[in-house]
mmCIF file of C-alpha atoms in Angstrom:
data_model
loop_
_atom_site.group_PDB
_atom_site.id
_atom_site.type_symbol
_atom_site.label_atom_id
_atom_site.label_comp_id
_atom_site.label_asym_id
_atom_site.label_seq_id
_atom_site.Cartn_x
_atom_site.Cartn_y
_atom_site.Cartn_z
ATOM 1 C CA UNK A 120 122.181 114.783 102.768
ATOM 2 C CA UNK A 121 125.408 112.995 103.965
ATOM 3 C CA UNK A 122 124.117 109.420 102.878
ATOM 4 C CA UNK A 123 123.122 110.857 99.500
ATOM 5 C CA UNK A 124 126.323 112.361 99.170
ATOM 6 C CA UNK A 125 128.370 108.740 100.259
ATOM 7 C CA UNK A 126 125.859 107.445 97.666
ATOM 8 C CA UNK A 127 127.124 109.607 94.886
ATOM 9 C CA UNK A 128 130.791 109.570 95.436
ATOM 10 C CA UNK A 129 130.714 105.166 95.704
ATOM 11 C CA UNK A 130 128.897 105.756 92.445
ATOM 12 C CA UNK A 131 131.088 107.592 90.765
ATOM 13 C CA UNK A 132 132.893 104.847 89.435
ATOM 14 C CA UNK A 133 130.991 102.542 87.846
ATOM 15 C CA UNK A 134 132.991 99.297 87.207
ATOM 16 C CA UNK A 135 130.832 96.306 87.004
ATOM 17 C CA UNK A 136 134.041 93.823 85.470
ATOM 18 C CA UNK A 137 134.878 92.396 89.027
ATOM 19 C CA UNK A 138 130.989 92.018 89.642
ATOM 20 C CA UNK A 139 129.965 88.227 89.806
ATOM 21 C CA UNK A 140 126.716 86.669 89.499
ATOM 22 C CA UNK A 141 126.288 83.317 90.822
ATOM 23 C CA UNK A 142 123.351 80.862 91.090
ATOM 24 C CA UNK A 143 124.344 78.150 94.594
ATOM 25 C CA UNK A 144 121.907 75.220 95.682
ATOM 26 C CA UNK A 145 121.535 74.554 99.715
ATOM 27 C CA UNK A 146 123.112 71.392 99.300
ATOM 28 C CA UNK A 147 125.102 69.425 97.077
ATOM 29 C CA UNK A 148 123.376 65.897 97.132
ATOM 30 C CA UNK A 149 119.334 65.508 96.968
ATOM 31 C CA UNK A 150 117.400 62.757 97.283
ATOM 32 C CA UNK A 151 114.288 62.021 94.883
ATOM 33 C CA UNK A 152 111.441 63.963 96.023
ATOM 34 C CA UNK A 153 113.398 66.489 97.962
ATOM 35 C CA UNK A 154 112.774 70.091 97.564
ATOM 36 C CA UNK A 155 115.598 72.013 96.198
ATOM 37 C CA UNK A 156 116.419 75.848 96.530
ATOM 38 C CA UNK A 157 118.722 77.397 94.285
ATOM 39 C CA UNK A 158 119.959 81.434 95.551
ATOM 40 C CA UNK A 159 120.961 84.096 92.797
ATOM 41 C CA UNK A 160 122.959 86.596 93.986
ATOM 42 C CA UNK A 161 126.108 89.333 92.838
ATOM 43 C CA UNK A 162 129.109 89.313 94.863
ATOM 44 C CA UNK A 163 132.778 91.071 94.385
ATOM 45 C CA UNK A 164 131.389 94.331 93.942
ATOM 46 C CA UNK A 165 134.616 95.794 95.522
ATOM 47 C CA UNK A 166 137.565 96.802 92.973
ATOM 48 C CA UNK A 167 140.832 96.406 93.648
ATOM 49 C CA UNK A 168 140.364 100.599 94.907
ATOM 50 C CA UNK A 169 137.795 98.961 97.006
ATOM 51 C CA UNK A 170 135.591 101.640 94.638
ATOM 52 C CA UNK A 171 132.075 99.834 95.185
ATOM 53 C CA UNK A 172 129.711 98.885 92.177
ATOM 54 C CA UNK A 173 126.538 99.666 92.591
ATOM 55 C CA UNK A 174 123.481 98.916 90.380
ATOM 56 C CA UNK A 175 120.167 99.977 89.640
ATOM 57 C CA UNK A 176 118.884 96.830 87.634
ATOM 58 C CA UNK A 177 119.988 93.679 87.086
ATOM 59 C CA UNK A 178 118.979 91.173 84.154
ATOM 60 C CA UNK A 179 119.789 86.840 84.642
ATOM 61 C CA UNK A 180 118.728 83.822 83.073
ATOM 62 C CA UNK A 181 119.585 79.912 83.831
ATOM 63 C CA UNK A 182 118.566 77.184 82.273
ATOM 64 C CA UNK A 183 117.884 73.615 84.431
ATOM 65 C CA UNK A 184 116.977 70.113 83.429
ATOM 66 C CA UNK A 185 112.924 69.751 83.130
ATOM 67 C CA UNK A 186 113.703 66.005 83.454
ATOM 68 C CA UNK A 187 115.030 66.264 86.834
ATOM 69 C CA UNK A 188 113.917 68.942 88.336
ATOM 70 C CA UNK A 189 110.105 70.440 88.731
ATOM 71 C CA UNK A 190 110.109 74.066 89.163
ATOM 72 C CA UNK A 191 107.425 74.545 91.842
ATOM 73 C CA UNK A 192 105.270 77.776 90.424
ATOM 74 C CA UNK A 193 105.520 80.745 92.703
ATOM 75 C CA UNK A 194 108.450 79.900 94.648
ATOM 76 C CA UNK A 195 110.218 82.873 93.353
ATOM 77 C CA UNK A 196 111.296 85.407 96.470
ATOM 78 C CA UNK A 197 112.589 88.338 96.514
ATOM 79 C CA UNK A 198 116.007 89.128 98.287
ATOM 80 C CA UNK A 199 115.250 92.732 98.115
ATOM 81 C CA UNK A 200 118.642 93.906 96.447
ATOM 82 C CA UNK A 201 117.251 97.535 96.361
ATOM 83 C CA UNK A 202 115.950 97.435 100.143
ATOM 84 C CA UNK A 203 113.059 98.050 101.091
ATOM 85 C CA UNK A 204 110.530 98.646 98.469
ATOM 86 C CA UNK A 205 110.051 102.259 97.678
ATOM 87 C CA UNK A 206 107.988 102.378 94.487
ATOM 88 C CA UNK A 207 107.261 102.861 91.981
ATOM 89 C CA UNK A 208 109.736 100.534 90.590
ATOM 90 C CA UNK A 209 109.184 97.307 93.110
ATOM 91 C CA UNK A 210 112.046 95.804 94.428
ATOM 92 C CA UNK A 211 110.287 92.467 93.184
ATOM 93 C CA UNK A 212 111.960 90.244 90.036
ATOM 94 C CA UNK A 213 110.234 89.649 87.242
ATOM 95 C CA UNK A 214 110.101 86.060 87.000
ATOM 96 C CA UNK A 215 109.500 84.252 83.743
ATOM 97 C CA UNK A 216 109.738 80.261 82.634
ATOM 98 C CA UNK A 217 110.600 79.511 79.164
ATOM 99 C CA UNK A 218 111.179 76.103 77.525
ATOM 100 C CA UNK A 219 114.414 75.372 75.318
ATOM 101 C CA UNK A 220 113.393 71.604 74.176
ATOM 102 C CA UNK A 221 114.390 69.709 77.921
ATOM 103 C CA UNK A 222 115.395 72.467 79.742
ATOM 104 C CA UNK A 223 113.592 74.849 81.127
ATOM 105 C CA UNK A 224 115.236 78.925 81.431
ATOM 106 C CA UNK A 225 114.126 81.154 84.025
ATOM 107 C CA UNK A 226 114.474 84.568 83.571
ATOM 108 C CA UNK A 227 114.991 87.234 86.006
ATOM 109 C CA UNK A 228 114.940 91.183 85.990
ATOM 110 C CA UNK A 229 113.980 93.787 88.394
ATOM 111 C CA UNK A 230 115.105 97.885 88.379
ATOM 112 C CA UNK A 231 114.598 100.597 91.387
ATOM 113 C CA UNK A 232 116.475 103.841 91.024
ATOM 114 C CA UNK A 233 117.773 103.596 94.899
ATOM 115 C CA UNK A 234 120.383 101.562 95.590
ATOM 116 C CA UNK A 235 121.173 103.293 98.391
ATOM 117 C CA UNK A 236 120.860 100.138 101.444
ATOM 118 C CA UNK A 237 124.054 98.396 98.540
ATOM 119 C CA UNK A 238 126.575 100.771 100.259
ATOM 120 C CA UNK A 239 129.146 98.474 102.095
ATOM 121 C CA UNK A 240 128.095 95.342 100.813
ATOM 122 C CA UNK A 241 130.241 92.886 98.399
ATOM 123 C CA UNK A 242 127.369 90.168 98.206
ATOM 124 C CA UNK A 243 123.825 91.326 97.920
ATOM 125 C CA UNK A 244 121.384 88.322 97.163
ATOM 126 C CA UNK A 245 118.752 88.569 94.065
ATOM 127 C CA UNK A 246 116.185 85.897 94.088
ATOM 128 C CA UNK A 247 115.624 82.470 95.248
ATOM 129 C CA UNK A 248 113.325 79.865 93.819
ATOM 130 C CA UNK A 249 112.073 76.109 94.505
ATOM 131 C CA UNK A 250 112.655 73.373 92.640
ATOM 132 C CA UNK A 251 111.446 69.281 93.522
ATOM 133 C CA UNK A 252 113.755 66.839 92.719
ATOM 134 C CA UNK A 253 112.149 64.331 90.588
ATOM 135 C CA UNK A 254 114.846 61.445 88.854
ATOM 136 C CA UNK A 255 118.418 60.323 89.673
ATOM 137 C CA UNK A 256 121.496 62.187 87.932
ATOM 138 C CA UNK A 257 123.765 65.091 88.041
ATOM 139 C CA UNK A 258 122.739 68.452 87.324
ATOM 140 C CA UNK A 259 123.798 72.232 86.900
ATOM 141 C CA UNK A 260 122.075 75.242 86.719
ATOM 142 C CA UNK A 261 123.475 76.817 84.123
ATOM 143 C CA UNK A 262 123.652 80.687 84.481
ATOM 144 C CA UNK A 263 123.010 82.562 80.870
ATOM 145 C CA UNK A 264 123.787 86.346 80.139
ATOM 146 C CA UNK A 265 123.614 88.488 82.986
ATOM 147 C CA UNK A 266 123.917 92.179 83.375
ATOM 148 C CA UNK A 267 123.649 95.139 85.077
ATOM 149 C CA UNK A 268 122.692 98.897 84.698
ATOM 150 C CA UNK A 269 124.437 101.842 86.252
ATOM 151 C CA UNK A 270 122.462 103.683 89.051
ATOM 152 C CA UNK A 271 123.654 107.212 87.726
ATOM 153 C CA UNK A 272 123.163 106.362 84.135
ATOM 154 C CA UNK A 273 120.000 104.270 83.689
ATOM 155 C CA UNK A 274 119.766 104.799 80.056
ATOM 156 C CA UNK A 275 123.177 103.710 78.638
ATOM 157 C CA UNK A 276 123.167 100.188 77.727
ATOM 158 C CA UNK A 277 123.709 97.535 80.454
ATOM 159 C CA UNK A 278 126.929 96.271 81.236
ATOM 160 C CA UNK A 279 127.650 92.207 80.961
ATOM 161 C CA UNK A 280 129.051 90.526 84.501
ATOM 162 C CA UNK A 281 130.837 87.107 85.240
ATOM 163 C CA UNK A 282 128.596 84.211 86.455
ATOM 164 C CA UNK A 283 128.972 81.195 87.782
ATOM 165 C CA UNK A 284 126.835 77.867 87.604
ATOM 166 C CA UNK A 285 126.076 75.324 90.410
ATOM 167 C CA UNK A 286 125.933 72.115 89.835
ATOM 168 C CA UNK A 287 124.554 69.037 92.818
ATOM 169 C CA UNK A 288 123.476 65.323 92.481
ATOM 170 C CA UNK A 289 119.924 63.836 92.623
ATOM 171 C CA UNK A 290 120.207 60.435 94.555
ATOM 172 C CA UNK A 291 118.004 57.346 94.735
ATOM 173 C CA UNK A 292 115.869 57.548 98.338
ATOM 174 C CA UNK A 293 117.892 54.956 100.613
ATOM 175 C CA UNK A 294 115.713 51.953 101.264
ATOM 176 C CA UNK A 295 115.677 50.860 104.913
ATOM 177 C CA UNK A 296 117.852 48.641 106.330
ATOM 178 C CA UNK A 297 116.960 45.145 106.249
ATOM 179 C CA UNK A 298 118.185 44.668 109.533
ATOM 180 C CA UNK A 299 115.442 47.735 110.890
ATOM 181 C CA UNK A 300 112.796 45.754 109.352
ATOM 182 C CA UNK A 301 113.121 42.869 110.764
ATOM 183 C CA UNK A 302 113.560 44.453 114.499
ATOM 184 C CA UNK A 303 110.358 46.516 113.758
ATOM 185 C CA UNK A 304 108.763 42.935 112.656
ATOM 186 C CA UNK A 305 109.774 41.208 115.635
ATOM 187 C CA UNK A 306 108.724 43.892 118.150
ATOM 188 C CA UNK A 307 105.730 43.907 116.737
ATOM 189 C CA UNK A 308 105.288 40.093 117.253
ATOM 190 C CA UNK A 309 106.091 40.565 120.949
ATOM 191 C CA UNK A 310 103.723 43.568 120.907
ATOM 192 C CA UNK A 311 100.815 41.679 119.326
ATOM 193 C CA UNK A 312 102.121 38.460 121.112
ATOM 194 C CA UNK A 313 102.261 40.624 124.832
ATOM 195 C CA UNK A 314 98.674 41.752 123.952
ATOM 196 C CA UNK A 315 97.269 38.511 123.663
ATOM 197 C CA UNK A 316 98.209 36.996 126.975
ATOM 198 C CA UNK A 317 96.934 40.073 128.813
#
């Protein structure tokens, strides 16, 4: 009774301005053929009151570069923003690819009524997802509208947040050092060399 009643009084305000969703990459330089994981996730849901925002659904889209990057098909994981999942609306995004000439959007939205395991938290991660890196150059997620619902009114129209893109570079795989080649090519001379006399 006393967590449902810290529930309702952080909801009572529901101020989703301050609220930020973000899309960040694990690194900021790839090399061709590396694997690439970009994290949504909503952070400053603290007001200046330090009133929390909490939310019931959530609604994202960014685009990305089909002629960089492969999106590796069922990469998509759950952060479980909701906790654990406690049906029937799964905690699990909806995940779906759509093609805008060379890029490529992905679309994310997922709702559960119990937002109860946001309390305390100013960053609560979304989804994550796979891409390969596939050609040389600079790229950026790009994150499209984004919203969010209120857990005590899930019928009034969703309320827009901030986002914010990420962008990294795709580098060419360094080629070995001349000077390791031709160590590797004269050991294996003595090697082969070594073997013969024995």
């Amino acid at each position: 009774m006393k967590k449902l009643f810290l529930l309702l009084v952080a909801m009572a305000t529901f101020n989703a301005n301050a609220a930020l969703i973000s899309v960040t990459t694990d690194k900021a330089v790839y090399n061709v053929g590396d694997s690439v994981t970009a994290t949504v996730s909503i952070s400053d849901l603290f007001d200046a009151n330090s009133v929390q925002t909490l939310f019931s659904a959530y609604t994202t889209m960014f685009t990305f570069d089909a002629s960089l990057l492969e999106l590796i098909t069922g990469s998509t994981m759950s952060l479980s923003p909701y906790g654990p999942d406690l049906g029937p609306f799964p905690a699990e995004p909806f995940f779906t690819p759509s093609e805008f000439g060379n890029n490529v959007g992905v679309m994310s939205s997922s709702i559960n009524f119990n937002p109860a395991s946001q309390l305390g938290r100013n960053t609560i991660g979304l989804f994550t997802v796979n891409f390969i890196a596939n050609a040389i150059g600079d790229s950026v997620l790009t994150l499209g509208v984004s919203t969010i619902s209120d857990p005590l009114n899930p019928f009034a129209p969703p309320t827009m947040v901030s986002t914010q893109n990420a962008s990294f570079s795709v580098a060419q795989v360094p080629a070995p050092s001349t000077g390791i080649l031709a160590a590797l090519a004269l050991a294996g001379l003595a090697l082969s060399r070594r073997r013969a006399n024995v």
